[in-house]
Amino acid sequence: MRKIQFFDTTLRDGEQTPGVNFNTKEKIQIAMQLEKWGIDVIEAGFPIASQGDFEAVKAIAESAKRMTVVGLARCQKKDIDRAYEALKNAVDPQIHTFLATSNVHMEYKLKMTKEEVIASIKEHVGYARTLFEKVQFSPEDASRTDRDFLLEAVQTAIDAGATIINVPDTVGYSNPTEYGGIFKYLIENIKSDQEITFSSHCHDDLGMATANALAAIENGANRVEGAVNGIGERAGNTALEEVALALHIRKDFYGCESNIVLNETKRTSDLVSRLSGIPVPRNKAIIGDNAYAHESGIHQDGVLKNPETYEIITPTLVGVSQNSLPLGKLSGRHAFVEKLKELGYQLSEEETKAAFIRFKDLADKKKQITDQDLIALLTDQSREESETCKLANVQVQYSSGGYQGAIVSIIDAEGTTKVASKIGSGSIQAIYNAIDELFQHDPQLAEYEIQAITGGEDAQAEVRVTLNDRETKQVFRGIGIDFDVLQASAKAYIQASNQMKEQE
Ligand SMILES: [Zn+2]
């Protein structure tokens, strides 16, 4: 059976989602979970983009045990050198160079002629090949490129030493018939003594990212690029979990397999959702909360008689119902540490100590601590550790009529406590006004969302906020988790405010 390689770009294209910023520690955590999930190739970042990106790619290159680690580079020598520096210690390094080939991109963005584009591909793929065994080339905006010129660009890259050709539908413009046709055309027409791997990269602007990726596979692509939960630029990338499940459930049709460990899917999705701050819609395929809920009576009756009547994917297959052993108030440190290991966390002695204190604190208020609670708690802890200003205290004065008052104190990077008090039409508004005063800024609160992490009346609250910088229009996200709604709201707002402050 044909094996499809899974290429994950959650940390590169996924991070290009407005407001998504993973720190290095979070990137490593995601990378390690991706390796556990069975990802073959990880695009860890764009090393030349910033010092932070460079460090993260380097750290992932040094921690990945099995995965190929990829760095993105434009067709420029300095990009390729920087990627080499970041990746040289990887077990299996790979470079991903790209250059746009569509008329609109060449004319308006690159301001290059076709001849110049071809010359640049030849020069830079050739140069990359002197440093890397594995060179991937992407003709950016391939789906809007003239077929003949696309073939010429791809053939040039192959002749210069690229063995992986990625065909991006950069703007999410293509459809399955057309996109599959591009692969068929290229595969039939290229000339090479070496085996060339073709790869798909799709965006979901027209809602066809997964369908397009599958069409590419049907037409000979052996690699699929995408991101967990389908996050990414604009409408996002191909959701890799969808492709993995489609190949598995419809093995009869596609005749392909992958290395994806399906029952790690939900856990991977949860982690990315939590760290990116982008919630998974309830009706999302494979991983949405409602994906396995049968509401209508006829369906329920059928599922009870035989699950196969309406259920093509079982929750266990993707790891949804793996809430094996919840912890509680009486769980000791040993059980706690074992649970962390089971969830794939590698914490230092100090971090474990801090996490255990938080856990005990939560267990005083909540009867059963589920896996979701624990993941939330640990994410919250690691986010807080990296914050410059931390929430110290919130005090609210509530009256059932008129204005509400809030006093908020934070501890800044120097360890100084700052206090502000403000009023607002509601308690949360009063808290946010006080935080704005402390940060000396006035962002626009674009989104405020509250959700319970688990069911039950003793559930923890998870608040997600999105702030817009009124001048730069940049977007910042924050998540706060707490037993108390107001405290969670304050934490989320401070997290987003910290990020906004760092950008100034
Ligand atoms: Zn993309």
Short mmCIF file of C-alpha atoms and ligand atoms in Angstrom, two decimals:
data_model
loop_
_atom_site.label_atom_id
_atom_site.label_comp_id
_atom_site.label_asym_id
_atom_site.label_seq_id
_atom_site.Cartn_x
_atom_site.Cartn_y
_atom_site.Cartn_z
CA MET A 1 0.00 0.00 0.00
CA ARG A 2 1.22 3.50 -0.87
CA LYS A 3 2.49 5.43 2.16
CA ILE A 4 1.55 9.11 2.37
CA GLN A 5 3.99 11.34 4.26
CA PHE A 6 2.40 13.89 6.58
CA PHE A 7 4.09 17.30 6.59
CA ASP A 8 2.94 19.56 9.38
CA THR A 9 3.24 23.33 9.13
CA THR A 10 1.29 24.29 12.26
CA LEU A 11 4.36 26.10 13.56
CA ARG A 12 5.04 28.01 10.32
CA ASP A 13 1.91 28.57 8.21
CA GLY A 14 -0.27 27.91 11.26
CA GLU A 15 1.54 30.57 13.20
CA GLN A 16 0.74 33.03 10.42
CA THR A 17 -2.82 33.05 11.74
CA PRO A 18 -3.50 36.57 13.05
CA GLY A 19 -2.86 36.71 16.78
CA VAL A 20 -1.19 33.29 17.05
CA ASN A 21 2.22 33.50 18.68
CA PHE A 22 3.82 30.41 20.11
CA ASN A 23 6.87 30.89 22.30
CA THR A 24 9.84 28.53 21.88
CA LYS A 25 8.79 26.32 24.77
CA GLU A 26 5.30 25.93 23.34
CA LYS A 27 6.72 25.21 19.89
CA ILE A 28 8.84 22.40 21.30
CA GLN A 29 5.87 21.04 23.18
CA ILE A 30 3.75 21.02 20.02
CA ALA A 31 6.60 19.51 18.00
CA MET A 32 7.01 16.67 20.49
CA GLN A 33 3.29 15.94 20.39
CA LEU A 34 3.38 16.00 16.58
CA GLU A 35 6.16 13.44 16.62
CA LYS A 36 4.05 11.28 18.91
CA TRP A 37 1.10 11.73 16.57
CA GLY A 38 3.22 10.25 13.77
CA ILE A 39 4.03 13.33 11.69
CA ASP A 40 6.84 12.51 9.23
CA VAL A 41 8.03 16.02 8.44
CA ILE A 42 7.65 19.17 10.50
CA GLU A 43 8.10 22.68 9.18
CA ALA A 44 9.42 24.26 12.33
CA GLY A 45 9.56 27.85 11.12
CA PHE A 46 11.15 30.47 8.90
CA PRO A 47 14.65 30.87 10.40
CA ILE A 48 15.51 34.20 8.76
CA ALA A 49 12.23 35.82 9.86
CA SER A 50 13.41 36.62 13.39
CA GLN A 51 15.82 35.57 16.11
CA GLY A 52 12.92 33.87 17.88
CA ASP A 53 12.04 31.84 14.81
CA PHE A 54 15.67 30.83 14.39
CA GLU A 55 15.98 29.70 18.01
CA ALA A 56 12.76 27.72 17.83
CA VAL A 57 13.74 25.91 14.61
CA LYS A 58 17.14 25.11 16.10
CA ALA A 59 15.62 23.82 19.33
CA ILE A 60 13.14 21.61 17.46
CA ALA A 61 15.90 20.35 15.13
CA GLU A 62 17.80 19.30 18.22
CA SER A 63 14.86 17.65 20.00
CA ALA A 64 13.16 15.73 17.19
CA LYS A 65 14.13 12.06 17.34
CA ARG A 66 12.56 10.74 14.19
CA MET A 67 10.84 13.51 12.23
CA THR A 68 12.43 15.36 9.33
CA VAL A 69 12.78 18.99 10.42
CA VAL A 70 12.26 21.67 7.80
CA GLY A 71 13.10 25.37 7.65
CA LEU A 72 11.53 27.73 5.14
CA ALA A 73 13.74 29.95 2.96
CA ARG A 74 13.07 32.37 0.13
CA CYS A 75 15.23 32.04 -2.96
CA GLN A 76 17.96 34.06 -1.29
CA LYS A 77 21.39 32.97 -0.13
CA LYS A 78 21.08 34.55 3.29
CA ASP A 79 17.79 32.69 3.93
CA ILE A 80 19.33 29.37 2.93
CA ASP A 81 22.42 29.95 5.09
CA ARG A 82 20.28 30.86 8.06
CA ALA A 83 18.14 27.75 7.59
CA TYR A 84 21.30 25.64 7.41
CA GLU A 85 22.57 27.12 10.69
CA ALA A 86 19.27 26.35 12.40
CA LEU A 87 18.93 22.83 11.02
CA LYS A 88 22.44 21.44 10.88
CA ASN A 89 22.06 19.41 14.08
CA ALA A 90 18.81 17.73 13.06
CA VAL A 91 18.66 13.96 12.62
CA ASP A 92 17.09 14.52 9.22
CA PRO A 93 17.23 18.14 8.03
CA GLN A 94 15.41 19.48 5.01
CA ILE A 95 15.12 22.90 3.41
CA HIS A 96 11.99 24.34 1.82
CA THR A 97 12.71 27.06 -0.72
CA PHE A 98 10.02 28.87 -2.65
CA LEU A 99 9.54 31.44 -5.37
CA ALA A 100 6.31 32.63 -6.93
CA THR A 101 5.58 31.62 -10.51
CA SER A 102 2.14 33.07 -11.28
CA ASN A 103 1.96 36.12 -13.53
CA VAL A 104 0.32 38.31 -10.91
CA HIS A 105 2.97 37.44 -8.31
CA MET A 106 5.92 37.82 -10.68
CA GLU A 107 4.72 41.12 -12.06
CA TYR A 108 3.46 42.90 -8.95
CA LYS A 109 5.16 41.25 -6.00
CA LEU A 110 8.53 40.07 -7.26
CA LYS A 111 8.85 42.50 -10.18
CA MET A 112 10.78 39.78 -12.00
CA THR A 113 10.55 38.41 -15.52
CA LYS A 114 10.03 34.71 -16.24
CA GLU A 115 13.69 34.39 -17.20
CA GLU A 116 14.80 35.96 -13.94
CA VAL A 117 12.54 33.63 -11.94
CA ILE A 118 13.95 30.56 -13.71
CA ALA A 119 17.51 31.78 -13.16
CA SER A 120 16.84 32.38 -9.48
CA ILE A 121 15.35 28.89 -8.99
CA LYS A 122 18.36 27.35 -10.68
CA GLU A 123 20.84 29.32 -8.62
CA HIS A 124 19.19 28.98 -5.22
CA VAL A 125 17.99 25.38 -5.40
CA GLY A 126 21.48 24.54 -6.60
CA TYR A 127 23.01 26.43 -3.71
CA ALA A 128 20.63 24.82 -1.18
CA ARG A 129 21.63 21.42 -2.55
CA THR A 130 25.26 22.08 -1.58
CA LEU A 131 24.14 22.33 2.07
CA PHE A 132 21.19 19.95 2.20
CA GLU A 133 20.63 16.39 1.06
CA LYS A 134 16.89 17.04 0.91
CA VAL A 135 15.71 20.13 -0.94
CA GLN A 136 12.05 20.94 -1.40
CA PHE A 137 11.00 23.59 -3.88
CA SER A 138 7.59 25.31 -4.03
CA PRO A 139 6.46 27.39 -6.99
CA GLU A 140 4.33 29.76 -4.92
CA ASP A 141 0.81 30.36 -6.26
CA ALA A 142 1.26 27.26 -8.45
CA SER A 143 -2.47 26.80 -9.00
CA ARG A 144 -2.66 30.19 -10.76
CA THR A 145 0.52 29.62 -12.79
CA ASP A 146 0.50 28.86 -16.54
CA ARG A 147 0.93 25.10 -16.93
CA ASP A 148 3.87 25.33 -19.31
CA PHE A 149 5.72 27.77 -17.14
CA LEU A 150 4.91 25.75 -14.02
CA LEU A 151 6.47 22.70 -15.64
CA GLU A 152 9.52 24.72 -16.65
CA ALA A 153 9.97 26.04 -13.10
CA VAL A 154 9.55 22.58 -11.56
CA GLN A 155 11.90 20.97 -14.10
CA THR A 156 14.49 23.68 -13.35
CA ALA A 157 14.27 22.94 -9.63
CA ILE A 158 14.60 19.20 -10.23
CA ASP A 159 17.60 19.70 -12.51
CA ALA A 160 19.18 21.90 -9.82
CA GLY A 161 18.82 19.12 -7.24
CA ALA A 162 15.37 19.38 -5.64
CA THR A 163 13.82 15.98 -4.93
CA ILE A 164 10.62 17.22 -3.35
CA ILE A 165 8.21 19.40 -5.29
CA ASN A 166 5.43 21.08 -3.41
CA VAL A 167 2.58 22.52 -5.42
CA PRO A 168 0.91 25.20 -3.33
CA ASP A 169 -2.60 26.44 -3.85
CA THR A 170 -1.42 29.54 -2.02
CA VAL A 171 -4.65 31.53 -2.20
CA GLY A 172 -7.11 28.64 -1.92
CA TYR A 173 -8.30 29.14 -5.49
CA SER A 174 -8.26 25.64 -6.95
CA ASN A 175 -10.77 22.79 -6.86
CA PRO A 176 -10.23 19.02 -6.67
CA THR A 177 -10.53 18.28 -10.39
CA GLU A 178 -8.22 21.09 -11.41
CA TYR A 179 -5.71 20.66 -8.56
CA GLY A 180 -5.48 16.89 -9.08
CA GLY A 181 -4.94 17.61 -12.78
CA ILE A 182 -1.88 19.77 -12.04
CA PHE A 183 -0.22 16.83 -10.25
CA LYS A 184 -1.08 14.43 -13.03
CA TYR A 185 0.34 16.85 -15.60
CA LEU A 186 3.57 17.49 -13.71
CA ILE A 187 4.18 13.85 -12.83
CA GLU A 188 3.63 12.77 -16.44
CA ASN A 189 5.88 15.45 -17.87
CA ILE A 190 8.90 15.91 -15.62
CA LYS A 191 12.16 14.19 -16.42
CA SER A 192 14.36 12.90 -13.63
CA ASP A 193 16.72 10.03 -12.85
CA GLN A 194 15.83 10.33 -9.19
CA GLU A 195 12.58 9.63 -7.46
CA ILE A 196 10.66 12.90 -6.97
CA THR A 197 8.19 13.30 -4.13
CA PHE A 198 5.19 15.49 -4.97
CA SER A 199 3.48 17.32 -2.16
CA SER A 200 0.23 19.26 -1.77
CA HIS A 201 -0.25 22.52 0.13
CA CYS A 202 -3.78 23.87 0.17
CA HIS A 203 -5.70 26.72 1.71
CA ASP A 204 -9.34 26.65 2.67
CA ASP A 205 -10.60 29.93 1.19
CA LEU A 206 -13.29 28.12 -0.78
CA GLY A 207 -13.67 25.32 1.76
CA MET A 208 -11.85 22.82 -0.43
CA ALA A 209 -8.47 22.43 1.27
CA THR A 210 -8.99 18.83 2.39
CA ALA A 211 -10.75 17.80 -0.84
CA ASN A 212 -7.92 19.33 -2.87
CA ALA A 213 -5.25 17.55 -0.82
CA LEU A 214 -7.03 14.22 -1.34
CA ALA A 215 -7.31 14.91 -5.07
CA ALA A 216 -3.54 15.50 -5.14
CA ILE A 217 -3.02 12.14 -3.41
CA GLU A 218 -5.30 10.42 -5.92
CA ASN A 219 -3.18 11.91 -8.68
CA GLY A 220 0.19 10.82 -7.35
CA ALA A 221 1.19 13.14 -4.50
CA ASN A 222 2.96 11.15 -1.79
CA ARG A 223 3.16 13.97 0.70
CA VAL A 224 0.50 16.21 2.15
CA GLU A 225 1.10 19.51 3.91
CA GLY A 226 -1.28 20.99 6.40
CA ALA A 227 -1.83 22.08 9.97
CA VAL A 228 -3.53 20.70 13.04
CA ASN A 229 -7.14 21.94 13.28
CA GLY A 230 -6.59 23.51 9.85
CA ILE A 231 -5.16 26.72 11.31
CA GLY A 232 -3.17 29.04 9.04
CA GLU A 233 -3.31 32.16 6.90
CA ARG A 234 -6.83 33.48 6.26
CA ALA A 235 -9.23 30.52 6.12
CA GLY A 236 -6.40 28.20 7.10
CA ASN A 237 -4.59 25.17 5.70
CA THR A 238 -5.65 21.62 5.04
CA ALA A 239 -6.61 20.09 8.39
CA LEU A 240 -4.23 17.15 8.65
CA GLU A 241 -6.52 15.21 10.97
CA GLU A 242 -9.17 15.22 8.25
CA VAL A 243 -6.79 13.80 5.64
CA ALA A 244 -5.50 11.18 8.09
CA LEU A 245 -9.00 9.98 8.89
CA ALA A 246 -10.18 10.11 5.28
CA LEU A 247 -7.27 7.87 4.26
CA HIS A 248 -7.97 5.50 7.13
CA ILE A 249 -11.75 5.26 6.87
CA ARG A 250 -11.69 5.14 3.06
CA LYS A 251 -8.67 2.89 2.66
CA ASP A 252 -10.85 0.89 0.27
CA PHE A 253 -11.02 3.91 -2.02
CA TYR A 254 -7.64 5.64 -1.69
CA GLY A 255 -5.52 2.55 -1.09
CA CYS A 256 -3.05 4.59 0.99
CA GLU A 257 -1.80 4.53 4.53
CA SER A 258 0.09 6.90 6.82
CA ASN A 259 2.15 6.85 9.99
CA ILE A 260 -0.44 8.88 11.91
CA VAL A 261 -1.27 7.39 15.31
CA LEU A 262 -4.98 8.06 15.15
CA ASN A 263 -5.76 7.86 18.84
CA GLU A 264 -3.34 10.74 19.51
CA THR A 265 -5.43 12.98 17.24
CA LYS A 266 -7.70 14.55 19.83
CA ARG A 267 -4.83 15.23 22.20
CA THR A 268 -2.83 16.90 19.44
CA SER A 269 -5.81 18.99 18.47
CA ASP A 270 -6.50 20.04 22.07
CA LEU A 271 -2.93 21.13 22.59
CA VAL A 272 -2.80 23.25 19.44
CA SER A 273 -6.19 24.77 20.15
CA ARG A 274 -5.16 25.69 23.66
CA LEU A 275 -1.75 27.12 22.79
CA SER A 276 -2.92 28.93 19.66
CA GLY A 277 -5.95 30.38 21.40
CA ILE A 278 -8.11 29.29 18.47
CA PRO A 279 -11.03 27.18 19.60
CA VAL A 280 -12.19 24.22 17.54
CA PRO A 281 -15.75 24.78 16.27
CA ARG A 282 -18.22 22.31 17.78
CA ASN A 283 -19.25 20.98 14.39
CA LYS A 284 -15.67 20.57 13.11
CA ALA A 285 -15.02 17.25 11.37
CA ILE A 286 -13.16 14.59 13.41
CA ILE A 287 -12.36 16.68 16.49
CA GLY A 288 -15.36 18.95 17.13
CA ASP A 289 -17.33 18.38 20.32
CA ASN A 290 -20.42 17.44 18.33
CA ALA A 291 -18.67 15.12 15.89
CA TYR A 292 -19.84 12.07 17.81
CA ALA A 293 -23.10 13.40 19.25
CA HIS A 294 -26.26 11.91 17.79
CA GLU A 295 -29.17 14.18 18.41
CA SER A 296 -32.11 12.90 16.43
CA GLY A 297 -34.16 10.05 17.87
CA ILE A 298 -33.88 7.92 14.74
CA HIS A 299 -30.09 8.24 14.78
CA GLN A 300 -29.83 7.51 18.50
CA ASP A 301 -31.99 4.45 18.13
CA GLY A 302 -29.86 3.22 15.25
CA VAL A 303 -26.55 3.83 17.06
CA LEU A 304 -27.79 1.99 20.13
CA LYS A 305 -28.78 -1.02 18.03
CA ASN A 306 -25.56 -0.97 16.03
CA PRO A 307 -23.06 1.94 16.04
CA GLU A 308 -22.28 1.29 12.38
CA THR A 309 -25.70 2.58 11.37
CA TYR A 310 -24.67 6.20 11.71
CA GLU A 311 -21.15 6.24 13.12
CA ILE A 312 -18.31 5.91 10.65
CA ILE A 313 -15.62 7.03 13.11
CA THR A 314 -15.65 5.97 16.73
CA PRO A 315 -14.57 8.42 19.45
CA THR A 316 -11.97 5.92 20.68
CA LEU A 317 -10.34 5.77 17.26
CA VAL A 318 -9.27 9.41 17.50
CA GLY A 319 -8.70 9.36 21.25
CA VAL A 320 -11.78 11.33 22.27
CA SER A 321 -12.95 9.13 25.11
CA GLN A 322 -9.55 8.49 26.60
CA ASN A 323 -10.38 10.11 29.87
CA SER A 324 -9.07 7.01 31.57
CA LEU A 325 -8.48 7.85 35.19
CA PRO A 326 -9.45 11.24 36.48
CA LEU A 327 -7.50 12.50 39.47
CA GLY A 328 -9.07 13.84 42.63
CA LYS A 329 -8.37 15.50 45.92
CA LEU A 330 -6.80 12.39 47.38
CA SER A 331 -4.49 11.71 44.46
CA GLY A 332 -0.89 11.91 45.58
CA ARG A 333 2.15 13.33 43.91
CA HIS A 334 3.02 9.95 42.41
CA ALA A 335 -0.31 9.57 40.61
CA PHE A 336 0.01 13.16 39.47
CA VAL A 337 3.49 12.67 38.02
CA GLU A 338 2.40 9.44 36.32
CA LYS A 339 -0.51 11.28 34.76
CA LEU A 340 1.79 14.01 33.44
CA LYS A 341 3.96 11.37 31.83
CA GLU A 342 0.93 9.70 30.27
CA LEU A 343 -0.12 13.05 28.84
CA GLY A 344 3.35 13.47 27.34
CA TYR A 345 4.64 16.27 29.55
CA GLN A 346 8.30 16.51 30.44
CA LEU A 347 8.53 19.00 33.27
CA SER A 348 11.51 20.02 35.35
CA GLU A 349 11.49 19.32 39.09
CA GLU A 350 10.55 22.93 39.77
CA GLU A 351 7.76 23.02 37.20
CA THR A 352 6.32 19.78 38.57
CA LYS A 353 6.33 21.26 42.06
CA ALA A 354 4.50 24.38 40.90
CA ALA A 355 2.04 22.32 38.88
CA PHE A 356 1.31 20.06 41.84
CA ILE A 357 0.48 23.07 44.01
CA ARG A 358 -1.93 24.32 41.36
CA PHE A 359 -3.42 20.87 41.04
CA LYS A 360 -4.05 20.58 44.79
CA ASP A 361 -5.58 24.00 44.77
CA LEU A 362 -7.95 23.02 41.99
CA ALA A 363 -8.75 19.67 43.61
CA ASP A 364 -10.01 21.54 46.66
CA LYS A 365 -12.70 23.08 44.48
CA LYS A 366 -13.33 20.44 41.88
CA LYS A 367 -14.17 16.80 42.55
CA GLN A 368 -12.69 15.15 39.46
CA ILE A 369 -9.70 16.54 37.65
CA THR A 370 -9.88 15.31 34.07
CA ASP A 371 -7.14 15.21 31.43
CA GLN A 372 -8.60 18.38 29.91
CA ASP A 373 -8.39 20.13 33.28
CA LEU A 374 -4.76 19.10 33.63
CA ILE A 375 -3.77 20.18 30.13
CA ALA A 376 -5.49 23.51 30.76
CA LEU A 377 -3.72 23.92 34.09
CA LEU A 378 -0.30 23.17 32.63
CA THR A 379 -0.81 25.45 29.65
CA ASP A 380 -1.92 28.20 31.95
CA GLN A 381 1.15 27.70 34.09
CA SER A 382 3.63 27.76 31.22
CA ARG A 383 1.95 30.82 29.69
CA GLU A 384 2.09 32.65 32.99
CA GLU A 385 5.76 31.81 33.46
CA SER A 386 6.62 33.58 30.23
CA GLU A 387 4.56 36.66 30.98
CA THR A 388 6.23 39.95 31.83
CA CYS A 389 3.39 41.27 33.97
CA LYS A 390 1.44 38.87 36.11
CA LEU A 391 -1.92 39.18 37.74
CA ALA A 392 -1.61 39.54 41.50
CA ASN A 393 -5.14 40.25 42.64
CA VAL A 394 -8.64 41.17 41.49
CA GLN A 395 -11.25 42.70 43.72
CA VAL A 396 -14.70 43.53 42.46
CA GLN A 397 -17.44 45.51 44.02
CA TYR A 398 -20.75 44.50 42.57
CA SER A 399 -24.02 46.33 42.77
CA SER A 400 -27.18 45.13 41.02
CA GLY A 401 -27.79 48.63 39.67
CA GLY A 402 -25.41 51.25 38.27
CA TYR A 403 -21.67 50.96 37.84
CA GLN A 404 -19.40 48.17 39.02
CA GLY A 405 -15.99 48.80 40.52
CA ALA A 406 -12.76 46.81 40.23
CA ILE A 407 -9.34 47.01 41.82
CA VAL A 408 -6.66 45.08 39.96
CA SER A 409 -3.04 44.63 40.93
CA ILE A 410 -0.26 43.24 38.77
CA ILE A 411 3.41 42.48 39.34
CA ASP A 412 5.63 43.83 36.59
CA ALA A 413 8.94 42.48 35.27
CA GLU A 414 10.92 44.28 37.98
CA GLY A 415 8.76 42.73 40.68
CA THR A 416 6.94 45.95 41.51
CA THR A 417 3.27 45.73 42.37
CA LYS A 418 1.03 48.22 40.60
CA VAL A 419 -2.59 48.85 41.49
CA ALA A 420 -5.39 50.53 39.60
CA SER A 421 -9.08 50.93 40.27
CA LYS A 422 -11.75 51.69 37.73
CA ILE A 423 -15.46 51.52 37.21
CA GLY A 424 -17.40 50.01 34.32
CA SER A 425 -20.95 49.18 33.28
CA GLY A 426 -20.22 45.55 34.11
CA SER A 427 -17.72 43.77 36.37
CA ILE A 428 -15.60 42.55 33.50
CA GLN A 429 -15.53 45.96 31.88
CA ALA A 430 -14.44 47.48 35.19
CA ILE A 431 -11.62 44.91 35.45
CA TYR A 432 -10.53 45.55 31.86
CA ASN A 433 -10.56 49.31 32.37
CA ALA A 434 -8.28 48.87 35.37
CA ILE A 435 -5.90 46.63 33.39
CA ASP A 436 -5.80 49.16 30.54
CA GLU A 437 -4.78 51.79 33.08
CA LEU A 438 -2.00 49.52 34.39
CA PHE A 439 -0.68 48.80 30.89
CA GLN A 440 -1.21 52.37 29.77
CA HIS A 441 -2.94 51.34 26.60
CA ASP A 442 -6.42 51.30 25.10
CA PRO A 443 -6.94 48.33 22.79
CA GLN A 444 -10.25 47.39 21.27
CA LEU A 445 -11.78 44.25 22.77
CA ALA A 446 -12.76 42.45 19.58
CA GLU A 447 -13.84 39.11 21.04
CA TYR A 448 -14.71 37.77 24.44
CA GLU A 449 -15.67 34.13 24.80
CA ILE A 450 -16.32 32.00 27.80
CA GLN A 451 -16.51 28.26 27.95
CA ALA A 452 -16.51 25.53 30.58
CA ILE A 453 -13.58 23.16 30.23
CA THR A 454 -15.56 20.14 31.33
CA GLY A 455 -19.19 19.53 32.12
CA GLY A 456 -20.62 19.84 35.62
CA GLU A 457 -21.29 22.72 37.93
CA ASP A 458 -17.77 22.70 39.36
CA ALA A 459 -16.16 23.13 35.93
CA GLN A 460 -13.28 25.51 35.36
CA ALA A 461 -13.90 28.53 33.18
CA GLU A 462 -11.85 29.23 30.12
CA VAL A 463 -11.99 32.78 28.80
CA ARG A 464 -10.56 33.73 25.42
CA VAL A 465 -10.13 37.34 24.41
CA THR A 466 -8.94 39.01 21.24
CA LEU A 467 -7.59 42.54 21.39
CA ASN A 468 -7.00 44.80 18.42
CA ASP A 469 -4.36 47.49 18.51
CA ARG A 470 -6.34 50.53 17.36
CA GLU A 471 -3.37 51.97 15.44
CA THR A 472 -1.47 49.03 13.95
CA LYS A 473 -4.60 46.83 13.65
CA GLN A 474 -2.53 43.95 15.00
CA VAL A 475 -4.43 41.18 16.76
CA PHE A 476 -3.49 39.70 20.15
CA ARG A 477 -5.06 36.71 21.83
CA GLY A 478 -5.15 35.59 25.42
CA ILE A 479 -6.60 32.65 27.31
CA GLY A 480 -7.31 32.60 31.00
CA ILE A 481 -8.28 29.54 32.96
CA ASP A 482 -9.62 29.63 36.44
CA PHE A 483 -12.25 28.24 38.70
CA ASP A 484 -13.64 31.77 38.85
CA VAL A 485 -14.97 33.54 35.77
CA LEU A 486 -13.76 37.00 36.74
CA GLN A 487 -10.28 35.79 37.55
CA ALA A 488 -10.13 33.85 34.24
CA SER A 489 -11.30 36.98 32.42
CA ALA A 490 -8.57 39.08 34.02
CA LYS A 491 -5.89 36.48 33.21
CA ALA A 492 -6.90 36.29 29.53
CA TYR A 493 -6.85 40.06 29.17
CA ILE A 494 -3.46 40.39 30.85
CA GLN A 495 -2.00 37.69 28.63
CA ALA A 496 -3.12 39.50 25.47
CA SER A 497 -2.02 42.86 26.92
CA ASN A 498 1.47 41.49 27.63
CA GLN A 499 1.82 40.42 24.01
CA MET A 500 0.63 43.79 22.79
CA LYS A 501 3.11 45.54 25.04
CA GLU A 502 5.98 43.39 23.68
CA GLN A 503 5.13 44.42 20.11
CA GLU A 504 5.44 48.13 20.90
ZN ZN B 1 0.35 28.35 2.94
#
